[in-house]
PDB file of C-alpha atoms in Angstrom:
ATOM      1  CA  UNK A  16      87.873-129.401 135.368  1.00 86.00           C
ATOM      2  CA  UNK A  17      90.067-131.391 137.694  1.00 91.00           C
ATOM      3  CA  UNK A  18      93.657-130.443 137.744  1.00 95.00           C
ATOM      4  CA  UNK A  19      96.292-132.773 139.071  1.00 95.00           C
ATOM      5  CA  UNK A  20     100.220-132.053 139.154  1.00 95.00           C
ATOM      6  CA  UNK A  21     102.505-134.865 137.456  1.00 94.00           C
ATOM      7  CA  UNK A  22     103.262-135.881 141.131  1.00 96.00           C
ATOM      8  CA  UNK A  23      99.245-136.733 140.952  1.00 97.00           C
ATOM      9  CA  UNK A  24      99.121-138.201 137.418  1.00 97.00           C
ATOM     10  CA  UNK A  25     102.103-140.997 138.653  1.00 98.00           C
ATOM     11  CA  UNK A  26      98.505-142.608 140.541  1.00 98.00           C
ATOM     12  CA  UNK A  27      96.275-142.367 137.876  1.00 98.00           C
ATOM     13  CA  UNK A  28      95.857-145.141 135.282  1.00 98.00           C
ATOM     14  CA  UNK A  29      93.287-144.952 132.112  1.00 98.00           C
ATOM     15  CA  UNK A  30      92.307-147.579 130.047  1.00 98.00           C
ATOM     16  CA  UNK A  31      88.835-148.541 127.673  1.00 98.00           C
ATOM     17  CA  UNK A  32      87.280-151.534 125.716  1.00 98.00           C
ATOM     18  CA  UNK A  33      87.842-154.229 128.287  1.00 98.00           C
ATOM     19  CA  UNK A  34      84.419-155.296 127.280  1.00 97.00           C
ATOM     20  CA  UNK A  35      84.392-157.952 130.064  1.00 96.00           C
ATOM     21  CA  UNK A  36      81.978-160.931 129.497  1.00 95.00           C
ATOM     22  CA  UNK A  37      81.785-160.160 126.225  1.00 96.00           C
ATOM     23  CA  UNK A  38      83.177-163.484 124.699  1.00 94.00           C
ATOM     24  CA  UNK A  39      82.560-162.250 120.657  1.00 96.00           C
ATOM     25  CA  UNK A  40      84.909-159.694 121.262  1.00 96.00           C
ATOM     26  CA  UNK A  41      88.049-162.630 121.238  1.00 97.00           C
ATOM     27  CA  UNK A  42      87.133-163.090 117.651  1.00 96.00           C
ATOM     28  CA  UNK A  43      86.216-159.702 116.450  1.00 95.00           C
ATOM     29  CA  UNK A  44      89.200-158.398 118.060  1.00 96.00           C
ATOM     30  CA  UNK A  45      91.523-161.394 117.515  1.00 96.00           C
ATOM     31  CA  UNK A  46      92.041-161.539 121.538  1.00 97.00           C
ATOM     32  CA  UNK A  47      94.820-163.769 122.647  1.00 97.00           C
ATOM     33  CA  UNK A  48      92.167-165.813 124.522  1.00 98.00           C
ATOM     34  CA  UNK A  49      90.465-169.088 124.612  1.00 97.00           C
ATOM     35  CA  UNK A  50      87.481-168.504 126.634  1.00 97.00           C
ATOM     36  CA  UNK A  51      85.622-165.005 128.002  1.00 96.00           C
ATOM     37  CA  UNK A  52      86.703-166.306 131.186  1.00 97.00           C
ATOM     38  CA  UNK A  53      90.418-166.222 130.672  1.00 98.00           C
ATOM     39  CA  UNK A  54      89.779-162.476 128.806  1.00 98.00           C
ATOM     40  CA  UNK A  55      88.323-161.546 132.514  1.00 98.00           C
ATOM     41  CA  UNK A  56      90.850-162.980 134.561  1.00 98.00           C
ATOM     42  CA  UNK A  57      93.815-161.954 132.700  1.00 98.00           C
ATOM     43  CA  UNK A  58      92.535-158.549 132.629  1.00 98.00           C
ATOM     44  CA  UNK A  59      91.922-158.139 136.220  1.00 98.00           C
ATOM     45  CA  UNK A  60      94.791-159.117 137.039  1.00 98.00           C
ATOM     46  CA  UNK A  61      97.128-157.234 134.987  1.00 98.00           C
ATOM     47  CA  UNK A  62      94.675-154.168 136.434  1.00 98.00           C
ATOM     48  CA  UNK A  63      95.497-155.165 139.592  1.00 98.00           C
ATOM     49  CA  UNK A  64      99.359-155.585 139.353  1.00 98.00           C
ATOM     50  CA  UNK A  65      99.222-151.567 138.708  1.00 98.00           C
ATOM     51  CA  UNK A  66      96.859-150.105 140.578  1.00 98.00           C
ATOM     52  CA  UNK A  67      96.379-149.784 143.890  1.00 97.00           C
ATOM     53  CA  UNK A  68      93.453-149.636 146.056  1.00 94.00           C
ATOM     54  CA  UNK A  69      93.829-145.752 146.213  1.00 94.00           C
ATOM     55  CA  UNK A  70      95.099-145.183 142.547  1.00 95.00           C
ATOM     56  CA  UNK A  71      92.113-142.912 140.318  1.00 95.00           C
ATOM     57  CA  UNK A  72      91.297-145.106 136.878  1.00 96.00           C
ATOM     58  CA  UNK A  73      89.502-143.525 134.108  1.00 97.00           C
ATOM     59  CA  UNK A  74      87.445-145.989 132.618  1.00 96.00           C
ATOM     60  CA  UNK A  75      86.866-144.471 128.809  1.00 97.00           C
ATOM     61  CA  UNK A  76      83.803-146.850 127.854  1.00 94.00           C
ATOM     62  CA  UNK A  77      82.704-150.113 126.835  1.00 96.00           C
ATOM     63  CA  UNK A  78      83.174-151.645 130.511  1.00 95.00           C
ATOM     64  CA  UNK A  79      81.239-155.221 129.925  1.00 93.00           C
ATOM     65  CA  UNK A  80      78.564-156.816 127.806  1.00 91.00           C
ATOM     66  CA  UNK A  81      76.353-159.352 128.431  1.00 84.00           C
ATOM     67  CA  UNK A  82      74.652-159.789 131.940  1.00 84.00           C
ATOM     68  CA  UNK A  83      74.156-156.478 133.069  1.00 81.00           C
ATOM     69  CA  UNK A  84      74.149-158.114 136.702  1.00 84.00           C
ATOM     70  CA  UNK A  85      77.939-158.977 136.661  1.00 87.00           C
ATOM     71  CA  UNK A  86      79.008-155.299 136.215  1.00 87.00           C
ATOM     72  CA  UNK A  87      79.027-154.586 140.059  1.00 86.00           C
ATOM     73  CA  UNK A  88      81.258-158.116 140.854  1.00 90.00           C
ATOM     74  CA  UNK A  89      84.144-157.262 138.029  1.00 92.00           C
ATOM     75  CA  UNK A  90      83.574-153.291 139.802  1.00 90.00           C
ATOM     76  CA  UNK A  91      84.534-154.864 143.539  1.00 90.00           C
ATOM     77  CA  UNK A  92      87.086-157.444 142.379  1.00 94.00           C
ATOM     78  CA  UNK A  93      89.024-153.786 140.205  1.00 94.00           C
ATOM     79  CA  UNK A  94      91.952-151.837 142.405  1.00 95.00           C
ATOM     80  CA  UNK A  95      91.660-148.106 142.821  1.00 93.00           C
ATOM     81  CA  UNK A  96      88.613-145.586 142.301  1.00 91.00           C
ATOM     82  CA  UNK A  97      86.971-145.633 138.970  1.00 92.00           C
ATOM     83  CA  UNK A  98      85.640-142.735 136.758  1.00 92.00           C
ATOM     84  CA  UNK A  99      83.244-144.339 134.011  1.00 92.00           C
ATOM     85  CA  UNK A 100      83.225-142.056 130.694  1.00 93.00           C
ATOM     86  CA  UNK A 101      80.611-143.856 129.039  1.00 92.00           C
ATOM     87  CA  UNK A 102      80.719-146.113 125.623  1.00 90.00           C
ATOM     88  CA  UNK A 103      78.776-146.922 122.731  1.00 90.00           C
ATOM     89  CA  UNK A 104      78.070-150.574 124.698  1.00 88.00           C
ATOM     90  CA  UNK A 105      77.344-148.975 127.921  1.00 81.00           C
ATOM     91  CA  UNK A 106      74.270-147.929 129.678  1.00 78.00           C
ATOM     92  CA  UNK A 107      74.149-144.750 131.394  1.00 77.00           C
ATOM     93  CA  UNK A 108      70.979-145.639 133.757  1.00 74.00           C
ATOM     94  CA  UNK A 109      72.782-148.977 134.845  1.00 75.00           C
ATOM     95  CA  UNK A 110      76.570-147.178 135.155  1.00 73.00           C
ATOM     96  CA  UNK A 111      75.165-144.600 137.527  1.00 71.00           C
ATOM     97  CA  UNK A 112      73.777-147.297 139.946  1.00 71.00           C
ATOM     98  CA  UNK A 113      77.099-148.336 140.612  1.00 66.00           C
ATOM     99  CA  UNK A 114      78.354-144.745 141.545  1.00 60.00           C
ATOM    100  CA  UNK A 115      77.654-144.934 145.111  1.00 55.00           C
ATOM    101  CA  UNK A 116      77.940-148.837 145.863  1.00 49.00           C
ATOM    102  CA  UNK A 117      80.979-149.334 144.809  1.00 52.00           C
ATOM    103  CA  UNK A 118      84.237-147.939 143.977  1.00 56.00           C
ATOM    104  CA  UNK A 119      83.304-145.860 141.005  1.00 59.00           C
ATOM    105  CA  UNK A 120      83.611-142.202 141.675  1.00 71.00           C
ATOM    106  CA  UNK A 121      81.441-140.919 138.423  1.00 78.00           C
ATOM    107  CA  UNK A 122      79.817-141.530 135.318  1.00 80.00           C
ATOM    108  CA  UNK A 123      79.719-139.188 132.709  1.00 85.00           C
ATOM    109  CA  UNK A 124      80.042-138.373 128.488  1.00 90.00           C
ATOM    110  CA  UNK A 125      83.421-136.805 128.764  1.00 93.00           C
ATOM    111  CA  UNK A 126      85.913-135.555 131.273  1.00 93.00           C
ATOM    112  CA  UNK A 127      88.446-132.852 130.923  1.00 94.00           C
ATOM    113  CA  UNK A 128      91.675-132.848 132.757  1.00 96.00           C
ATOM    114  CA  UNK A 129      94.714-130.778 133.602  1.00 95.00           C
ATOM    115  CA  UNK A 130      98.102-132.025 134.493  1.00 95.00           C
ATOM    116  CA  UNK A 131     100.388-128.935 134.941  1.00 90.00           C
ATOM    117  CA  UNK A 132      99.691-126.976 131.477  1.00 86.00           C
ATOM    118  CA  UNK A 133      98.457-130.174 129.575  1.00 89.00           C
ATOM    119  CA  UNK A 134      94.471-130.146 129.176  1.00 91.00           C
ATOM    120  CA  UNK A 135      93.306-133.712 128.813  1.00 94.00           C
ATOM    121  CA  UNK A 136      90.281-134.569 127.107  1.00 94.00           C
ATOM    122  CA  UNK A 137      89.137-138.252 127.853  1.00 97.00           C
ATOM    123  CA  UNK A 138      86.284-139.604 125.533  1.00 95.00           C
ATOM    124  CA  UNK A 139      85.253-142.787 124.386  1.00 95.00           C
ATOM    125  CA  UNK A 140      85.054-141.566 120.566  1.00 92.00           C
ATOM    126  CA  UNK A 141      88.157-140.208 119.058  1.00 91.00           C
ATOM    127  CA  UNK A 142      88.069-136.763 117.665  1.00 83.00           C
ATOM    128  CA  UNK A 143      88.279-136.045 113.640  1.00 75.00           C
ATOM    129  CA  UNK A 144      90.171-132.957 114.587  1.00 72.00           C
ATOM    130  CA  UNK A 145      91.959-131.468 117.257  1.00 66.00           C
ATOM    131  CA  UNK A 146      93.827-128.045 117.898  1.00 62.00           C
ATOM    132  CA  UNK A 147      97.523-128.445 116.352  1.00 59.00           C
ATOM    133  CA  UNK A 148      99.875-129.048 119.036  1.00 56.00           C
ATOM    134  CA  UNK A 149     102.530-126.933 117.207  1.00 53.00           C
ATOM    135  CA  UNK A 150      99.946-123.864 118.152  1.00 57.00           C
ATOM    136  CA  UNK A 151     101.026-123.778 121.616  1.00 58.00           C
ATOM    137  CA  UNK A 152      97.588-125.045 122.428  1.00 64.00           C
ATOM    138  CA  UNK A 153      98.619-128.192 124.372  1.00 70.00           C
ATOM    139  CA  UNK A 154      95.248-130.427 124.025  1.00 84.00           C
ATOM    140  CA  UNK A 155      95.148-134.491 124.032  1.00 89.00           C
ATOM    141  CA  UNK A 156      92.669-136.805 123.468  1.00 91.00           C
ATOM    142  CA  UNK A 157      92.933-140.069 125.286  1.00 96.00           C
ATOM    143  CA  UNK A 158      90.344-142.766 123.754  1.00 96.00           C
ATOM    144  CA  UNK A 159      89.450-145.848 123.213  1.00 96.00           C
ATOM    145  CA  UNK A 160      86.971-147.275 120.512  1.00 95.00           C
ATOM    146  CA  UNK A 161      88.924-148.024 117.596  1.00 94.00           C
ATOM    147  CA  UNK A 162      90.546-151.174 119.253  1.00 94.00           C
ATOM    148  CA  UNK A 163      93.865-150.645 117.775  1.00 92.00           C
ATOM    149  CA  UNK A 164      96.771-152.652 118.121  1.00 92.00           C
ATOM    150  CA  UNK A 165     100.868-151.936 118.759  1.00 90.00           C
ATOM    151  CA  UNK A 166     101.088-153.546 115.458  1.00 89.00           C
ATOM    152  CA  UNK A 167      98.135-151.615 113.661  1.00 89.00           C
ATOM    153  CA  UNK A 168      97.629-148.367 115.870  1.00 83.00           C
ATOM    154  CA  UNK A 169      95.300-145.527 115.429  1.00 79.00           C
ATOM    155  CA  UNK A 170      97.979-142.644 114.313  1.00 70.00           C
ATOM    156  CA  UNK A 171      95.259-140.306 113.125  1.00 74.00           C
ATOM    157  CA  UNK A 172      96.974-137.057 115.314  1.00 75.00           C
ATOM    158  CA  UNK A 173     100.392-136.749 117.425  1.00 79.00           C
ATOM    159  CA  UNK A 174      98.298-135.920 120.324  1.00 84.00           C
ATOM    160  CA  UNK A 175      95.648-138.240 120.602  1.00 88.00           C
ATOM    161  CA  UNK A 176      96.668-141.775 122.036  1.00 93.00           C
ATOM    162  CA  UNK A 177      93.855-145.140 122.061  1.00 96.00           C
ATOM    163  CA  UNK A 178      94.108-146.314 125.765  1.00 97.00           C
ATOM    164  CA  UNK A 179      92.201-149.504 124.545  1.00 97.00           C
ATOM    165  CA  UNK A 180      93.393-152.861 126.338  1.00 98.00           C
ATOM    166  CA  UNK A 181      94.059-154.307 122.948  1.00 98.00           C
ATOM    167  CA  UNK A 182      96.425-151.818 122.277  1.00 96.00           C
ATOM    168  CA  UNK A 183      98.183-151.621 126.034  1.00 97.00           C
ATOM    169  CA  UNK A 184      98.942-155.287 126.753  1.00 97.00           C
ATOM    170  CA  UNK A 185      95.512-155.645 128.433  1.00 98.00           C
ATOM    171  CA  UNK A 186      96.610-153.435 131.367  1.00 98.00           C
ATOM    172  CA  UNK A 187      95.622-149.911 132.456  1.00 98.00           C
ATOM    173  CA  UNK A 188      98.357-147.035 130.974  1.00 98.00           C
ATOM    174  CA  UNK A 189      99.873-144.891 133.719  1.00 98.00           C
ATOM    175  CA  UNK A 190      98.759-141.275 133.020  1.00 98.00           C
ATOM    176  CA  UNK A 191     102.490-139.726 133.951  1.00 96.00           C
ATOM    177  CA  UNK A 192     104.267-141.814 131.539  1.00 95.00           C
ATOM    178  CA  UNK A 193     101.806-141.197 128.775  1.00 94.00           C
ATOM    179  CA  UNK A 194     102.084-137.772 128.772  1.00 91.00           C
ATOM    180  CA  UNK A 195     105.720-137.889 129.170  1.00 88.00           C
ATOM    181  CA  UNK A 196     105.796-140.125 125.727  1.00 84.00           C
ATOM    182  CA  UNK A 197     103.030-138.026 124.011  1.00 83.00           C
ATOM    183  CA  UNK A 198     104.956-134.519 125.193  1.00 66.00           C
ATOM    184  CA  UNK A 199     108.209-135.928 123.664  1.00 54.00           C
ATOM    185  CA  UNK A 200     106.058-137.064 120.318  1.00 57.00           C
ATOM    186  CA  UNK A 201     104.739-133.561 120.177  1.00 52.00           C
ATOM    187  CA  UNK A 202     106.366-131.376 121.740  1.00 50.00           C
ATOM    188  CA  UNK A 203     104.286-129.903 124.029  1.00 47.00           C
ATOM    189  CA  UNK A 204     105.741-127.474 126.187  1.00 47.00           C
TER     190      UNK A 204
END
């Protein structure tokens, strides 16, 4: 487990679903887009505009569709150093040859976190049940998945959050602030 202080979590940005060259996902998702190629741009650059080249990003599945071959030029053209938690749309085999290459620090199921006395648990899938926060057992779930929206959001527990881009403005959520608004929704001491 990786523990970071809040100082550390200010650098660290997650985020999931930006299913790049995937141009279905405008209409399943009702994407603001007219093209796949807009979808890509846009969402590089609002990555960008946050994170910096030495910023950590975790990555919490469904990374890009389509030409498999195009994953390592959206990888190059992304700030910061990426941790892949893999998706149901990703390919573990073909994520792990881009661990080295480029910018993308691992590849893995799940990752588990600490910031201070918060333990993080970042997964594509969210959890049908997690510990109470109220038992002084200070667990979160960060996902993505469910592609949830600010105007139709996933609300299934107090301390799980969908880091999706449709529900984040299609930009990567800053880990510090999160938990600051999740520890104020909960409680979390």
């Amino acid at each position: 487990m990786i523990r970071y202080t809040k100082e550390e979590a200010k650098h660290i940005w997650v985020t999931s679903d930006t299913h790049f060259n995937h141009a279905n996902i405008i209409k399943y998702c009702n994407r603001p887009f007219s093209s796949v190629e807009e979808m890509n741009e846009t969402i590089i650059a609002n990555w960008n505009k946050v994170v910096s080249e030495r910023d950590i990003v975790y990555h919490l599945g469904d990374f890009a569709l389509g030409d498999k071959s195009l994953i390592p030029d959206f990888i190059k053209r992304l700030n910061g150093h990426i941790s892949f938690i893999m998706g149901n749309h990703d390919n573990l085999n073909i994520m792990k040859s881009f661990e080295t290459p480029f910018r993308c620090e691992t590849v893995s199921w799940e990752e588990v976190i600490k910031v201070e006395k918060k333990t993080i648990i970042l997964n594509h899938f969210p959890f049908s049940s997690l510990p109470d926060p109220a038992t002084n057992y200070p667990i979160i779930q960060l996902h993505g998945h469910v592609h949830s929206t600010p105007d139709k959001p996933w609300n299934y527990f107090d301390n799980q959050y969908d880091v999706g881009v449709d529900n984040n403005n299609f930009t990567p959520v800053n880990l510090a602030e999160l938990l600051d608004k999740i520890h104020y929704k909960v409680h979390i001491k």
